[in-house]
Short mmCIF file of C-alpha atoms in Angstrom, two decimals:
data_model
loop_
_atom_site.label_atom_id
_atom_site.label_comp_id
_atom_site.label_asym_id
_atom_site.label_seq_id
_atom_site.Cartn_x
_atom_site.Cartn_y
_atom_site.Cartn_z
CA MET F 84 -0.53 -0.02 -0.10
CA SER F 85 1.04 3.24 -1.16
CA PRO F 86 2.62 6.40 1.52
CA TYR F 87 -0.45 8.53 0.23
CA TRP F 88 -3.12 5.85 1.14
CA SER F 89 -1.84 4.60 4.52
CA TYR F 90 -2.12 8.11 5.86
CA TYR F 91 -5.96 9.45 4.41
CA GLU F 92 -8.18 9.85 6.02
CA ARG F 93 -11.91 9.83 5.32
CA SER F 94 -12.90 13.47 5.90
CA GLU F 95 -17.10 14.20 7.05
CA PRO F 96 -19.52 15.80 5.72
CA LYS F 97 -20.12 19.41 6.93
CA ALA F 98 -23.25 19.63 8.41
CA VAL F 99 -26.33 20.93 7.49
CA LYS F 100 -29.46 23.25 9.58
CA ASN F 101 -32.76 21.88 8.47
CA GLY F 102 -31.60 19.41 6.43
CA LEU F 103 -34.58 16.27 5.21
CA LYS F 104 -32.98 13.49 7.88
CA ALA F 105 -35.21 9.48 7.30
CA LYS F 106 -37.06 9.36 9.63
CA SER F 107 -35.73 5.38 10.65
CA LYS F 108 -32.42 5.35 12.18
CA ARG F 109 -31.98 2.25 12.22
CA GLY F 110 -32.56 -1.00 10.13
CA THR F 111 -34.60 -0.82 6.69
CA ILE F 112 -35.92 2.82 5.17
CA GLY F 113 -39.16 2.76 4.21
CA GLU F 114 -42.98 1.79 5.79
CA THR F 115 -45.40 1.18 3.40
CA TRP F 116 -44.82 -1.85 0.60
CA TRP F 117 -44.22 0.55 -1.98
CA SER F 118 -41.93 1.72 0.09
CA ARG F 119 -40.54 -1.13 0.86
CA ARG F 120 -40.55 -1.91 -2.87
CA TRP F 121 -38.39 0.93 -4.29
CA VAL F 122 -35.28 0.57 -1.52
CA ALA F 123 -35.30 -3.75 -2.97
CA VAL F 124 -34.87 -2.57 -6.33
CA LEU F 125 -32.11 -0.52 -5.48
CA GLU F 126 -30.19 -3.05 -3.46
CA SER F 127 -31.02 -5.67 -5.65
CA PHE F 128 -28.42 -3.70 -7.93
CA ASN F 129 -25.62 -4.41 -5.55
CA LEU F 130 -23.97 -0.89 -5.29
CA GLY F 131 -22.22 -2.14 -1.78
CA ALA F 132 -20.65 0.30 0.56
CA ARG F 133 -22.21 3.39 -1.69
CA LEU F 134 -25.32 3.01 -0.52
CA THR F 135 -24.72 2.47 3.02
CA ARG F 136 -22.49 5.34 3.12
CA GLY F 137 -26.07 7.07 1.69
CA ARG F 138 -28.81 6.01 3.92
CA SER F 139 -26.08 7.05 6.82
CA TYR F 140 -25.99 10.36 4.65
CA ALA F 141 -29.65 9.87 4.86
CA ARG F 142 -30.07 9.94 8.21
CA LYS F 143 -27.87 12.80 9.11
CA GLY F 144 -29.84 15.29 7.01
CA GLN F 145 -27.86 16.16 4.75
CA VAL F 146 -30.06 15.69 1.97
CA MET F 147 -30.73 19.40 1.48
CA SER F 148 -33.79 19.36 -1.09
CA ILE F 149 -35.76 16.91 -3.04
CA SER F 150 -37.94 17.85 -6.12
CA VAL F 151 -39.57 14.95 -8.62
CA THR F 152 -40.92 15.89 -11.46
CA ALA F 153 -42.16 13.62 -14.91
CA GLY F 154 -39.19 11.43 -15.03
CA SER F 155 -36.89 12.86 -13.22
CA VAL F 156 -35.33 13.48 -9.29
CA ARG F 157 -33.44 16.73 -8.89
CA ALA F 158 -31.86 16.58 -5.56
CA LYS F 159 -28.79 19.40 -3.22
CA VAL F 160 -26.60 17.24 -1.06
CA GLN F 161 -24.11 18.61 1.31
CA GLY F 162 -21.08 16.54 1.51
CA THR F 163 -17.38 17.66 2.61
CA TYR F 164 -17.28 20.73 -0.33
CA PRO F 165 -18.67 24.13 0.32
CA GLN F 166 -21.01 23.83 -2.10
CA PRO F 167 -23.86 21.14 -2.03
CA TYR F 168 -23.34 18.19 -4.95
CA ASP F 169 -26.74 18.44 -7.08
CA VAL F 170 -28.06 15.43 -7.72
CA ILE F 171 -30.16 13.77 -10.44
CA ILE F 172 -31.71 10.86 -10.45
CA ASP F 173 -33.97 10.08 -14.44
CA LEU F 174 -36.44 7.42 -14.65
CA LYS F 175 -38.01 7.37 -18.04
CA PRO F 176 -42.26 8.05 -18.13
CA LEU F 177 -44.12 5.78 -19.51
CA ASP F 178 -45.55 7.34 -23.32
CA GLY F 179 -49.38 7.39 -23.87
CA ALA F 180 -50.15 4.79 -24.89
CA ASP F 181 -48.71 2.07 -22.58
CA TRP F 182 -50.16 4.85 -19.07
CA GLU F 183 -53.30 3.87 -21.45
CA LYS F 184 -53.74 0.73 -21.20
CA ALA F 185 -52.21 0.53 -17.50
CA VAL F 186 -55.25 2.71 -16.16
CA ARG F 187 -57.69 0.21 -18.61
CA ALA F 188 -56.58 -2.35 -16.21
CA MET F 189 -56.56 -0.17 -12.85
CA ALA F 190 -59.93 0.81 -13.46
CA ALA F 191 -60.69 -2.83 -13.87
CA LYS F 192 -60.80 -3.72 -10.63
CA ALA F 193 -62.63 -2.06 -8.05
CA VAL F 194 -60.23 -1.22 -5.41
CA PHE F 195 -57.76 -0.40 -7.33
CA SER F 196 -60.35 2.81 -7.68
CA ALA F 197 -60.12 2.33 -3.60
CA ARG F 198 -57.56 2.53 -2.62
CA LEU F 199 -56.37 4.59 -4.79
CA LEU F 200 -58.58 7.29 -4.10
CA CYS F 201 -57.91 6.75 -0.52
CA GLY F 202 -54.23 7.19 -0.53
CA GLU F 203 -53.14 4.23 -0.67
CA MET F 204 -51.35 1.92 -2.73
CA PRO F 205 -53.31 -1.23 -3.91
CA GLN F 206 -50.77 -4.40 -2.77
CA ASN F 207 -50.72 -5.10 -6.16
CA ILE F 208 -50.61 -3.03 -8.61
CA GLU F 209 -47.55 -3.69 -10.29
CA GLU F 210 -50.10 -6.60 -12.74
CA ALA F 211 -51.80 -3.91 -14.23
CA PHE F 212 -48.90 -3.12 -15.28
CA SER F 213 -47.06 -5.87 -16.40
CA HIS F 214 -50.42 -6.87 -18.39
CA SER F 215 -49.57 -4.42 -19.87
CA GLY F 216 -45.61 -5.25 -21.63
CA VAL F 217 -44.66 -2.26 -18.84
CA SER F 218 -43.20 -1.70 -14.79
CA LEU F 219 -44.01 1.08 -12.57
CA PHE F 220 -41.29 0.51 -10.83
CA PRO F 221 -37.16 0.35 -12.94
CA GLN F 222 -36.27 -3.69 -12.69
CA LYS F 223 -32.57 -3.26 -14.21
CA LYS F 224 -29.71 -0.44 -12.97
CA SER F 225 -29.62 0.81 -16.75
CA ASP F 226 -33.55 2.85 -16.20
CA LEU F 227 -32.40 4.98 -13.87
CA LYS F 228 -29.77 7.57 -15.49
CA THR F 229 -27.78 8.97 -12.47
CA ASP F 230 -24.93 11.48 -12.38
CA CYS F 231 -23.93 14.02 -9.05
CA SER F 232 -22.09 17.37 -9.23
CA CYS F 233 -18.82 15.79 -6.58
CA PRO F 234 -15.71 13.97 -7.55
CA ASP F 235 -16.35 10.89 -7.19
CA TRP F 236 -15.91 8.94 -10.29
CA SER F 237 -18.31 5.61 -9.04
CA ASN F 238 -21.90 6.49 -10.51
CA PRO F 239 -24.15 6.24 -7.79
CA CYS F 240 -21.79 7.78 -5.66
CA LYS F 241 -23.62 8.24 -1.81
CA HIS F 242 -24.71 11.17 -2.00
CA ILE F 243 -27.51 9.59 -4.79
CA ALA F 244 -27.97 6.52 -2.99
CA ALA F 245 -29.27 9.56 -0.15
CA VAL F 246 -31.27 10.74 -1.87
CA TYR F 247 -32.83 7.25 -3.26
CA TYR F 248 -33.20 6.23 0.23
CA LEU F 249 -34.84 9.99 1.15
CA LEU F 250 -37.23 9.13 -2.52
CA ALA F 251 -38.57 6.17 -0.24
CA GLU F 252 -39.99 7.96 2.29
CA GLU F 253 -41.13 10.63 0.02
CA PHE F 254 -43.29 7.06 -1.74
CA ASP F 255 -44.55 6.61 2.07
CA ARG F 256 -45.85 10.24 2.78
CA ASP F 257 -47.55 10.29 -1.98
CA PRO F 258 -47.34 7.55 -3.00
CA PHE F 259 -48.14 9.20 -6.25
CA LEU F 260 -45.62 10.12 -6.66
CA ILE F 261 -44.47 6.96 -7.62
CA PHE F 262 -47.26 7.96 -11.12
CA LYS F 263 -45.64 11.17 -11.36
CA LEU F 264 -41.92 10.40 -12.14
CA ARG F 265 -43.38 8.06 -14.22
CA GLY F 266 -45.30 10.35 -16.18
CA LYS F 267 -49.09 10.79 -14.61
CA GLU F 268 -50.16 13.25 -12.06
CA ARG F 269 -52.65 12.14 -8.95
CA ASP F 270 -55.07 14.47 -10.35
CA GLU F 271 -54.60 13.48 -14.33
CA LEU F 272 -54.85 9.69 -13.03
CA MET F 273 -57.66 10.32 -11.00
CA GLN F 274 -60.02 11.70 -13.57
CA GLU F 275 -59.20 9.37 -16.29
CA LEU F 276 -60.08 6.38 -13.31
CA ARG F 277 -63.36 8.07 -13.04
CA ALA F 278 -63.80 8.27 -16.47
CA MET F 279 -63.10 5.07 -17.62
CA ARG F 280 -64.94 3.47 -14.36
CA CYS F 281 -68.10 5.87 -15.99
CA GLU F 282 -68.10 3.14 -19.15
CA GLY F 283 -68.48 0.45 -17.38
CA SER F 284 -71.81 1.48 -14.50
CA GLN F 285 -72.37 3.14 -18.08
CA ALA F 286 -72.57 0.12 -19.77
CA GLU F 287 -73.96 -1.86 -16.80
CA SER F 288 -76.67 0.52 -16.25
CA GLU F 289 -77.69 0.37 -20.33
CA ASP F 290 -77.99 -3.33 -20.34
CA LEU F 291 -80.24 -2.97 -17.14
CA ALA F 292 -82.45 -0.92 -19.05
CA ALA F 293 -82.69 -2.71 -22.08
CA VAL F 294 -84.72 -5.33 -19.34
CA SER F 295 -88.06 -4.88 -19.36
CA LEU F 296 -90.59 -4.64 -16.52
CA ASN F 297 -94.06 -5.58 -16.56
CA TRP F 298 -95.48 -2.93 -15.48
CA GLU F 299 -98.59 -4.59 -14.48
CA ASP F 300 -97.63 -6.14 -12.50
CA ILE F 301 -96.67 -3.54 -10.50
CA ARG F 302 -99.27 -2.53 -7.95
CA PRO F 303 -100.10 1.78 -6.76
CA LEU F 304 -98.22 2.60 -3.48
CA GLN F 305 -102.33 3.36 -2.46
CA GLU F 306 -103.84 -0.45 -3.59
CA CYS F 307 -100.71 -1.75 -0.82
CA LEU F 308 -101.10 0.71 2.57
CA ASP F 309 -102.04 -2.48 4.26
CA CYS F 310 -99.18 -4.60 2.99
CA PHE F 311 -96.15 -1.93 2.81
CA TRP F 312 -94.51 -2.96 5.72
CA GLU F 313 -94.43 -6.56 5.45
CA SER F 314 -91.50 -8.17 3.99
CA GLY F 315 -92.30 -10.36 1.62
CA THR F 316 -91.85 -13.80 -0.17
CA ALA F 317 -88.79 -11.40 -2.18
CA LEU F 318 -87.27 -9.73 0.64
CA GLN F 319 -87.41 -13.48 2.97
CA SER F 320 -85.58 -15.13 0.56
CA LEU F 321 -82.91 -12.34 0.44
CA GLU F 322 -78.87 -13.39 1.92
CA ILE F 323 -76.65 -10.58 3.60
CA ARG F 324 -73.48 -11.56 4.13
CA PRO F 325 -70.75 -9.17 5.82
CA ARG F 326 -67.31 -9.24 5.19
CA ARG F 327 -64.76 -7.23 5.82
CA PRO F 328 -63.78 -3.67 3.16
CA GLU F 329 -60.65 -4.33 0.96
CA VAL F 330 -60.32 -0.71 1.87
CA GLU F 331 -60.20 0.02 5.61
CA TYR F 332 -63.23 3.56 6.26
CA ALA F 333 -62.46 4.31 2.99
CA ILE F 334 -65.08 7.40 3.33
CA LEU F 335 -63.43 8.72 6.26
CA LYS F 336 -60.17 8.81 4.54
CA GLN F 337 -61.36 10.44 1.44
CA LEU F 338 -62.89 12.84 3.53
CA GLY F 339 -59.96 13.70 6.08
CA ASP F 340 -59.24 14.71 8.71
CA SER F 341 -62.38 16.55 11.03
CA PRO F 342 -62.97 20.40 11.17
CA PHE F 343 -64.55 19.48 14.47
CA SER F 344 -62.43 17.46 17.78
CA VAL F 345 -64.03 16.25 20.31
CA GLY F 346 -61.19 16.46 24.02
CA ARG F 347 -58.15 16.56 22.20
CA SER F 348 -58.91 13.31 19.62
CA ASN F 349 -59.83 14.93 15.78
CA LEU F 350 -64.44 13.46 14.73
CA ARG F 351 -63.10 11.41 12.33
CA LEU F 352 -60.42 9.45 15.11
CA LEU F 353 -63.75 8.88 16.57
CA LEU F 354 -65.90 8.10 13.71
CA GLN F 355 -63.11 5.16 13.08
CA GLU F 356 -63.44 3.53 16.34
CA ILE F 357 -66.87 3.49 16.26
CA TYR F 358 -67.03 1.95 12.48
CA SER F 359 -64.74 -0.66 13.63
CA LEU F 360 -67.08 -1.52 16.99
CA ALA F 361 -70.34 -2.12 14.56
CA GLY F 362 -68.32 -3.76 12.60
CA GLU F 363 -66.89 -6.10 14.74
CA ASN F 364 -69.93 -6.71 15.85
CA VAL F 365 -71.89 -7.16 12.81
CA LEU F 366 -69.05 -9.79 11.67
CA LYS F 367 -69.58 -11.09 14.81
CA ARG F 368 -73.40 -12.21 14.47
CA ALA F 369 -73.43 -12.84 11.53
CA GLU F 370 -70.90 -16.07 12.56
CA GLN F 371 -72.75 -16.96 14.88
CA GLU F 372 -76.11 -16.99 12.94
CA GLU F 373 -74.20 -18.60 9.76
CA ASN F 374 -73.29 -21.75 13.30
#
């Protein structure tokens, strides 16, 4: 080993005031399945110690800013030099035809729309993209084009890796940033989903309208007053089988926090407890009746 390397000391990055610090202090970064999927993809590229040092930078708060646009991430990271480094991470946006196929596949399943409306990423959302022959997440290292203004010859360097990790937590906060990075804004996506869902509903309504009704069998209300409150044979044969919803507290999640509070608790949280207790009671009674 040369004398130069024998006396080389690794310099510490300059401290940053109000930097973007990772919430995770140890272990994995990312709380939701979609952010962990992002991290898992990156770690599968075998970047070695650069990812480890990048994770340390993310936890120290060396990343000063991150902005996400269609197909690109721009960030500033403070290293050992006085001026922060400029980091660029590019991921090619999907074209219009691929997005149309993916959105149509998502619209075909009501649970996708329901979860997205609640700000959640459906667990099997990648199926909608794979059916269209594309991927929501990067699949290989070459899918990501990265650059940093630092003097480090390796790419990605630790500064880029730090942004990778903080992006995972940004995705925790707003899963629609993944779609934005791929070229589709949240409002645009939801508008297209609603439009395609409406197309399906309209087709179902037209099918129902085509069913002929025998109006002669329908009696006027004044002739049914003596038996109006009776269930009738049709209602007696109706079976109600309650089950857990695909999305818990879907309406409350869409509405967000209530403008009212009871003590220190927001009304939405109290309603969630009531809904939970009522739902568990209904499911328990249904189970008892079946047994």
